[in-house]
Each structure stands twice: as structure tokens, then as C-alpha cells.
Amino acid sequence: MSALANEHKAINLSQGFPDYPLHPALSEHLFNASKQGFNQYAPMIGWAPLREQIANQYAHQYHVSPNPDTEITITPGATYGIFTALASILSADDEVIVLEPAYDSYVPNIEMCNATPICIALKAPFFSVDWEAIKKAINAKTKAIIVNTPHNPTGAVWAKEDWNTLYDLIKDTAIYIIADEVYDTLLFDGKQHFSAFQHEGLRNRCFCIYSFGKSLHATGWKLGYVIAEHANMQLFRRLHQYLSFSVSTPTQVAVARFLETNTLYAQAAFMQQKRDFFLDALSKTPFKIHQKSPGSYFQLASYDAISDMPDTEFAKWLTINYGVATIPLSPFYKSKKDERLIRFCFAKEEQTIRNAMQRLLQIPSNA
Ligand code: PMP
């Protein structure tokens, strides 16, 4: 959709990346780190001061202290962290439960390990977890379950009770959890993120995945980290050592220095303001807000009042005819299930949103 957006000079509310400037201190730290000579390989597990900052901030936020030396590894982004976590535990013929709609790397990553994705749809209309279906899907081959909270594309957030329910289902098995928590800093309306590593029963079987791309609004920096208990982290590092080995040094130094005076967890109010501005503007158009997004960069909307086209066709039509790019929901399903919903990214300048809305206001109902 981003390619189509460029081709048609459309306003890009499709892919999840911000268009507002980076915090100026981050750019300065990056420039200075390189100028001061931090340009050679960083340690395999990551720059020590960065791992320490992560450990401190995580402990302060979630009241559990991952060991910075043995339980945190810096990665070149979260997508890499997800793949490496999967590859470090999967063997051929294992099964991995994926809750759909799902971020697009999960299924191919599982297949790249010669394992089988078992896709379970979240329940309509508001994408709640189908515990019965998960229970039925679990068998001796089930190696892992991927959980994404806050969720891309719906924004849905897991409460502690959800983790408790999952724990009850898997406590007598050796099933791992891959917890994609890249939007953990972006929860709205006072909601709290609960991390899998916080859960006493799940801590020894989870890999929690994070992205500075999301938490610092710098997706192009491709910097992230993984938190897992020592034994699991050893499995992870066995692969990491020969996949990427280490991660851009000046970028790690810059983020470590930035975090000396800034907290990762102060972003929610900023992003909630963007969500609210977006929702207010969208409510004046013929789109229907599906459910107010509780977290992440994203809002789903229905286009029932505009068209009955399939979602991918509609998203292309919208880009070509009205110059606003969005993402259809069906590609988030292996089966390409079409719920006539599209995803907007609201992590944008207010002016970008205003410009997009001017275009969306031109669309007649039942176009
Ligand atoms: N997981 C989810 C749910 C995402 O939305 C994204 C980015 N769109 C990622 C992982 C990837 O993050 P990164 O850019 O750090 O690889």
C-alpha cells in the first residue's frame, strides 16, 4: 500500500510509521556517538549501558527486574527478535498457535522453521480471544503461542486475567510464549500494559519482544530488544551470534544516552492525543469507527456506509480515487478473511491527518 500511495501521491495512513520529527536529543546523541568514535562492533548481547537502562526502566514500570547481562539482548528490530526467538525453539513439524488478525511476519517466520502455523481467529466483533478454540488446538506438537499486546492491527490489549487464563491452559505443558509487546508504551485511557515476563508462571517460558522503533518513534533505526529468562536467552543467543552477531553501535549508544534522562513510558499521552484528534476528525466522514483503539498506532474502521467492495479492492480504490492510503484487514489472515474493515495509522502530524480528512470528507455515502 505504501508503494501504491507513492505512485498516486496519496497521504500515507497505511504503514505504521510516524511522520513527525524525532526527539532532537536522539539525533544529537546519534551524531555525537559516531563523531566520538563509537563506530565498531558492539558486544554480541548489546551495549552494556543500554541493557542497563532497559533493565532499570522495565523494573520501574513492571516491578520485575530482568538481569541486564543474562536476560536482555539488543536486536536489529523486533521483527528479527520474533524470528530469532521462534527459530531458537522450533523444530520441523512443531506447531505454533497464531491469533489472527496477526502481524504479517509471524506465519512466514514459522514456516521458515519448517513448523506449522495454527491460525485461530480472534472473535468478532471486537477481536476477543477464543479460549475454547485455543484449548482445542493445543496438542503434543504445540511448541509456542504468539501473543501480541497491544495488538496490531486492532489495538486490543491483554489484561492480567488473559495471561492467567492462558497460563491455566498451558501450565502442564512445555509450551513457550512469544510475546510481541512492541507497543507496550502506547496504551490509552489509563490502561496498563501487562508483560508476559511479569507473570510468575509464564516468566520461564516467554520471549518478550520490544522495538525502540515504536517506543521512540524511529522505525528506521531498526533497534529492539528481547527479554527472556537466562536459559531461554541462551537458546536465543546461540542463533543471534550467527545471524546478526551485533547491532549498530552508534544507535545503541545514542539510545542509552537518551534514556539517561528520558523514560520510554512517557509516550502514551502524546499518542492518545493523536488518536483522539484522529477519531474526532474521522467521525465526520462516512467511515464508522470499529472500536476506539485502546493502544498502538492503529485504528480500525468500517466502510459499510461507503461501499460493499472487498477490503483490498476498497483500500486500492480509496488510494487511487481519494488519495488516502490505508491497509485492508484481510492480509492479516492466512485465509485472507474479509471483514470489510481497514486500518488507519494515526501516528502522524495533525496536519497530515487534517489533509487526509479533507479528502475523506469528499466521499459520498454509498459511493
Ligand atoms: N510487531 C508488531 C506487532 C508490529 O506492528 C511491528 C512493526 N510494524 C513489529 C513487530 C516490527 O518492529 P520492528 O520495526 O522493530 O522490526
XYZ file of C-alpha atoms and ligand atoms in Angstrom:
383
model
C 0.000 0.000 0.000
C 2.930 2.345 0.654
C 4.168 1.753 -2.917
C 0.673 2.474 -4.277
C 0.482 5.537 -2.026
C 3.739 6.861 -3.511
C 2.614 6.125 -7.046
C -0.621 8.108 -6.532
C 0.904 10.758 -4.268
C -1.585 9.660 -1.621
C -1.420 10.620 2.053
C 0.023 7.531 3.673
C -2.014 6.379 6.673
C -1.202 2.775 5.843
C 2.160 1.532 7.142
C 2.855 2.022 10.863
C 5.479 4.744 10.885
C 5.396 8.293 12.281
C 5.859 11.327 10.005
C 6.709 13.771 12.810
C 10.323 14.609 13.662
C 12.445 12.597 16.037
C 13.160 13.944 19.521
C 16.074 16.318 18.729
C 18.214 14.910 21.555
C 18.137 11.486 19.891
C 19.559 12.824 16.624
C 22.237 14.732 18.553
C 23.220 11.652 20.545
C 23.499 9.649 17.326
C 25.678 12.267 15.671
C 27.877 12.618 18.752
C 28.241 8.860 19.255
C 29.565 8.433 15.752
C 31.782 11.510 15.999
C 33.231 10.243 19.273
C 34.286 7.019 17.602
C 31.559 4.545 18.577
C 31.639 3.013 15.113
C 32.975 -0.512 15.568
C 31.225 -3.744 16.586
C 29.198 -3.656 19.765
C 29.184 -6.716 22.058
C 27.046 -9.606 20.798
C 24.462 -9.225 23.575
C 24.258 -5.429 23.178
C 25.839 -2.247 24.529
C 26.001 -2.655 28.325
C 24.702 0.812 29.292
C 21.706 0.293 27.005
C 20.871 -3.085 28.558
C 21.171 -1.473 31.997
C 18.807 1.367 31.039
C 16.292 -1.142 29.722
C 16.533 -3.256 32.889
C 16.047 -0.212 35.144
C 13.149 1.222 33.198
C 11.450 -2.172 32.858
C 11.819 -2.800 36.617
C 10.429 0.631 37.420
C 7.456 0.169 35.107
C 6.649 -3.510 35.669
C 8.151 -4.271 39.116
C 10.160 -7.245 37.839
C 13.902 -6.954 37.218
C 15.352 -8.708 34.184
C 19.101 -9.256 34.568
C 20.765 -6.939 32.017
C 23.622 -9.375 31.349
C 21.779 -12.652 31.096
C 18.154 -11.770 30.302
C 18.255 -8.864 27.831
C 19.635 -8.922 24.277
C 19.653 -5.966 21.886
C 18.373 -6.831 18.406
C 18.174 -5.170 14.993
C 14.437 -4.518 15.451
C 11.527 -6.562 16.740
C 10.845 -8.494 13.533
C 14.309 -10.017 13.896
C 13.630 -10.707 17.588
C 10.423 -12.588 16.751
C 12.086 -14.714 14.076
C 15.145 -15.495 16.187
C 13.009 -16.435 19.207
C 10.928 -18.777 17.041
C 13.973 -20.276 15.338
C 15.677 -20.879 18.668
C 12.872 -23.157 19.919
C 11.224 -24.665 16.817
C 11.935 -27.997 15.152
C 10.363 -29.354 11.972
C 6.731 -30.422 12.483
C 6.201 -28.342 15.617
C 3.017 -26.284 15.701
C 2.698 -22.633 16.717
C -0.636 -21.031 17.560
C -1.148 -17.627 15.952
C -4.110 -15.435 16.858
C -5.436 -13.674 13.778
C -5.561 -10.973 12.515
C -1.793 -11.034 13.027
C 1.338 -9.043 12.181
C 2.482 -10.310 8.821
C 5.845 -11.818 9.756
C 4.561 -14.493 12.172
C 3.222 -17.077 9.726
C 6.145 -16.900 7.240
C 8.637 -16.983 10.150
C 7.058 -20.181 11.489
C 7.069 -21.718 8.007
C 10.727 -20.728 7.524
C 11.448 -23.010 10.511
C 9.553 -25.857 8.782
C 6.968 -25.679 11.549
C 3.211 -25.298 11.091
C 1.203 -22.198 11.996
C -2.170 -22.993 13.554
C -4.214 -19.863 12.985
C -7.086 -19.091 15.337
C -9.307 -16.117 14.642
C -9.993 -13.596 17.374
C -13.742 -13.384 17.974
C -15.971 -10.923 16.164
C -16.932 -8.194 16.563
C -14.264 -6.900 18.951
C -11.438 -9.387 18.498
C -11.620 -11.101 21.864
C -9.642 -14.289 22.466
C -11.375 -17.569 21.622
C -10.110 -19.595 24.598
C -12.139 -22.659 23.633
C -10.514 -22.711 20.185
C -7.036 -22.372 21.732
C -7.784 -25.197 24.159
C -8.908 -27.415 21.283
C -5.839 -26.547 19.187
C -3.296 -27.439 21.882
C -1.753 -30.880 21.399
C 1.588 -32.658 21.845
C 3.047 -30.843 18.810
C 2.217 -27.341 20.075
C 5.532 -25.625 20.759
C 4.527 -21.992 21.164
C 1.761 -19.412 21.129
C 2.340 -15.908 19.785
C 0.580 -13.156 21.707
C 0.648 -9.535 20.559
C -0.460 -6.881 23.051
C -1.259 -4.036 22.371
C -2.346 -5.583 19.140
C -1.603 -4.665 15.559
C -3.996 -4.131 13.738
C -6.868 -3.854 16.295
C -5.182 -2.090 19.236
C -6.676 -4.701 21.623
C -4.864 -5.058 24.939
C -4.439 -8.161 27.119
C -5.339 -7.753 30.788
C -3.609 -9.725 33.537
C -6.640 -12.062 33.622
C -5.998 -13.000 29.979
C -2.461 -14.061 30.858
C -3.875 -16.016 33.842
C -6.322 -17.822 31.566
C -3.535 -18.659 29.125
C -1.364 -19.886 31.984
C -4.139 -22.204 33.200
C -4.378 -23.659 29.702
C -0.651 -24.342 29.270
C 0.760 -24.789 32.768
C 1.000 -28.577 32.410
C 2.715 -28.359 29.018
C 6.127 -27.106 27.825
C 4.575 -24.510 25.502
C 6.506 -21.261 25.043
C 5.027 -17.781 24.674
C 6.366 -15.361 22.091
C 5.039 -12.073 23.474
C 5.183 -9.325 20.874
C 4.980 -6.266 23.129
C 6.298 -3.642 20.703
C 3.509 -1.182 21.597
C 3.906 -1.590 25.374
C 4.485 2.149 25.826
C 1.365 3.143 23.871
C -1.768 2.345 25.914
C -4.570 4.835 26.237
C -7.342 5.894 28.642
C -5.334 4.837 31.709
C -4.959 1.214 30.591
C -1.857 -0.610 31.870
C 0.273 -2.993 29.866
C 0.878 -6.366 31.493
C 4.026 -8.075 30.219
C 4.342 -11.867 29.925
C 7.656 -11.619 31.840
C 5.736 -10.089 34.761
C 3.673 -13.255 35.116
C 5.299 -15.608 37.615
C 4.050 -18.737 35.901
C 4.902 -17.602 32.384
C 8.256 -15.947 33.055
C 10.304 -19.078 32.468
C 8.653 -19.831 29.150
C 8.378 -16.486 27.412
C 10.377 -14.398 24.974
C 9.198 -10.776 25.180
C 9.936 -8.655 22.142
C 10.274 -4.844 22.024
C 11.077 -2.173 19.466
C 12.712 1.219 20.014
C 11.400 1.895 16.514
C 7.943 2.108 18.102
C 8.721 3.415 21.580
C 10.990 6.217 20.306
C 9.079 6.799 17.044
C 12.169 5.914 14.999
C 11.131 2.879 12.962
C 14.054 3.366 10.555
C 16.574 2.854 13.362
C 15.583 -0.845 13.446
C 16.608 -1.257 17.053
C 14.846 -3.507 19.538
C 15.413 -5.911 22.394
C 14.296 -9.232 23.754
C 13.726 -10.127 27.390
C 13.740 -13.795 28.418
C 14.882 -15.834 31.395
C 18.518 -16.875 31.305
C 18.078 -20.442 29.966
C 15.795 -19.255 27.171
C 18.068 -16.313 26.432
C 20.948 -18.750 25.964
C 18.927 -20.506 23.256
C 18.224 -17.136 21.659
C 21.845 -16.002 21.749
C 23.083 -19.248 20.196
C 21.322 -18.137 17.000
C 21.766 -14.401 17.372
C 25.520 -14.903 17.495
C 25.457 -16.281 13.935
C 22.527 -14.335 12.488
C 23.283 -10.682 13.065
C 26.009 -11.130 15.751
C 25.779 -7.485 16.803
C 23.717 -4.363 16.262
C 24.633 -0.822 15.116
C 26.874 0.650 17.830
C 26.248 4.408 17.500
C 22.494 3.781 17.525
C 22.754 1.789 20.759
C 24.977 4.419 22.359
C 22.566 7.174 21.309
C 19.531 5.415 22.789
C 21.405 4.532 26.005
C 22.366 8.190 26.492
C 18.850 9.365 25.647
C 17.373 7.029 28.249
C 19.601 8.510 30.959
C 17.217 11.470 31.022
C 14.063 10.222 29.289
C 11.671 7.432 30.112
C 10.310 5.078 27.498
C 6.953 5.045 29.241
C 6.025 8.699 28.827
C 4.674 8.389 25.287
C 1.101 7.305 25.916
C -0.444 10.760 26.479
C 1.235 12.109 23.332
C -0.129 9.239 21.239
C -3.573 9.289 22.886
C -3.889 12.914 21.815
C -3.156 11.844 18.246
C -5.705 9.025 18.452
C -8.374 11.393 19.798
C -7.657 14.033 17.180
C -7.871 11.339 14.507
C -11.124 9.847 15.880
C -12.796 13.218 16.128
C -11.902 14.004 12.515
C -12.875 10.542 11.228
C -16.283 10.726 12.935
C -17.245 13.475 10.459
C -16.613 11.206 7.466
C -18.769 8.249 6.330
C -16.324 5.786 7.974
C -17.505 4.048 11.130
C -15.025 3.656 13.967
C -14.995 -0.039 14.744
C -13.964 0.223 18.397
C -11.936 3.043 19.918
C -8.331 1.793 19.789
C -7.045 1.068 23.334
C -3.373 1.082 22.272
C -0.785 1.002 19.438
C -0.561 3.265 16.376
C -3.730 1.937 14.776
C -7.490 2.353 14.415
C -9.823 0.024 12.543
C -12.795 1.456 10.688
C -15.685 0.045 8.726
C -16.623 1.400 5.297
C -20.115 -0.159 5.206
C -21.729 3.206 4.537
C -19.499 3.809 1.525
C -19.169 0.577 -0.394
C -19.548 -3.181 -0.349
C -16.268 -3.820 -2.182
C -13.871 -6.414 -0.726
C -11.412 -4.718 1.624
C -8.283 -4.877 -0.575
C -10.177 -3.549 -3.572
C -11.656 -0.795 -1.390
C -8.259 0.239 0.013
C -6.833 0.471 -3.526
C -9.903 2.408 -4.709
C -9.516 4.829 -1.800
C -5.827 5.373 -2.564
C -6.348 5.886 -6.288
C -9.558 7.954 -6.177
C -9.277 9.906 -2.925
C -5.527 9.920 -2.300
C -5.553 8.330 1.166
C -3.694 5.048 1.704
C -4.868 2.614 4.385
C -4.359 -1.113 4.985
C -7.096 -3.685 4.417
C -7.549 -6.209 7.223
C -7.695 -9.398 5.115
C -3.898 -9.708 4.590
C -3.620 -10.111 8.385
C -5.344 -13.506 7.992
C -3.671 -16.540 6.416
C -7.090 -17.314 4.890
C -7.433 -13.647 3.740
C -10.798 -13.482 5.572
C -12.557 -10.241 4.630
C -14.414 -8.368 7.395
C -14.826 -5.163 5.381
C -12.516 -3.273 7.724
C -9.491 -1.107 7.028
C -6.685 0.028 9.311
C -5.588 3.639 9.684
C -2.259 4.629 11.260
C -2.778 7.754 13.410
C 0.908 8.184 14.417
C 1.032 11.246 12.172
C 1.316 15.033 12.356
C -2.048 16.726 12.967
C -1.642 18.476 9.625
C -1.270 15.109 7.846
C -4.471 13.898 9.492
C -6.272 17.153 8.630
C -5.197 16.858 4.983
C -6.326 13.241 4.829
C -9.700 14.100 6.370
C -10.321 16.852 3.825
C -10.048 14.150 1.190
C -12.151 11.595 3.074
C -14.908 14.176 3.566
C -15.356 14.271 -0.224
C -16.507 10.635 -0.270
C -20.271 10.305 -0.589
C -22.031 7.595 1.415
C -22.660 4.563 -0.823
C -20.171 5.844 -3.393
N 5.420 -6.474 15.810
C 4.366 -5.714 15.510
C 3.041 -6.073 16.068
C 4.495 -4.597 14.681
O 3.430 -3.851 14.372
C 5.780 -4.279 14.171
C 6.005 -3.101 13.254
N 5.003 -2.789 12.399
C 6.853 -5.084 14.521
C 6.658 -6.181 15.335
C 8.236 -4.832 13.974
O 9.001 -3.932 14.644
P 10.454 -3.554 14.075
O 10.254 -2.455 13.088
O 11.218 -3.135 15.281
O 11.003 -4.778 13.423
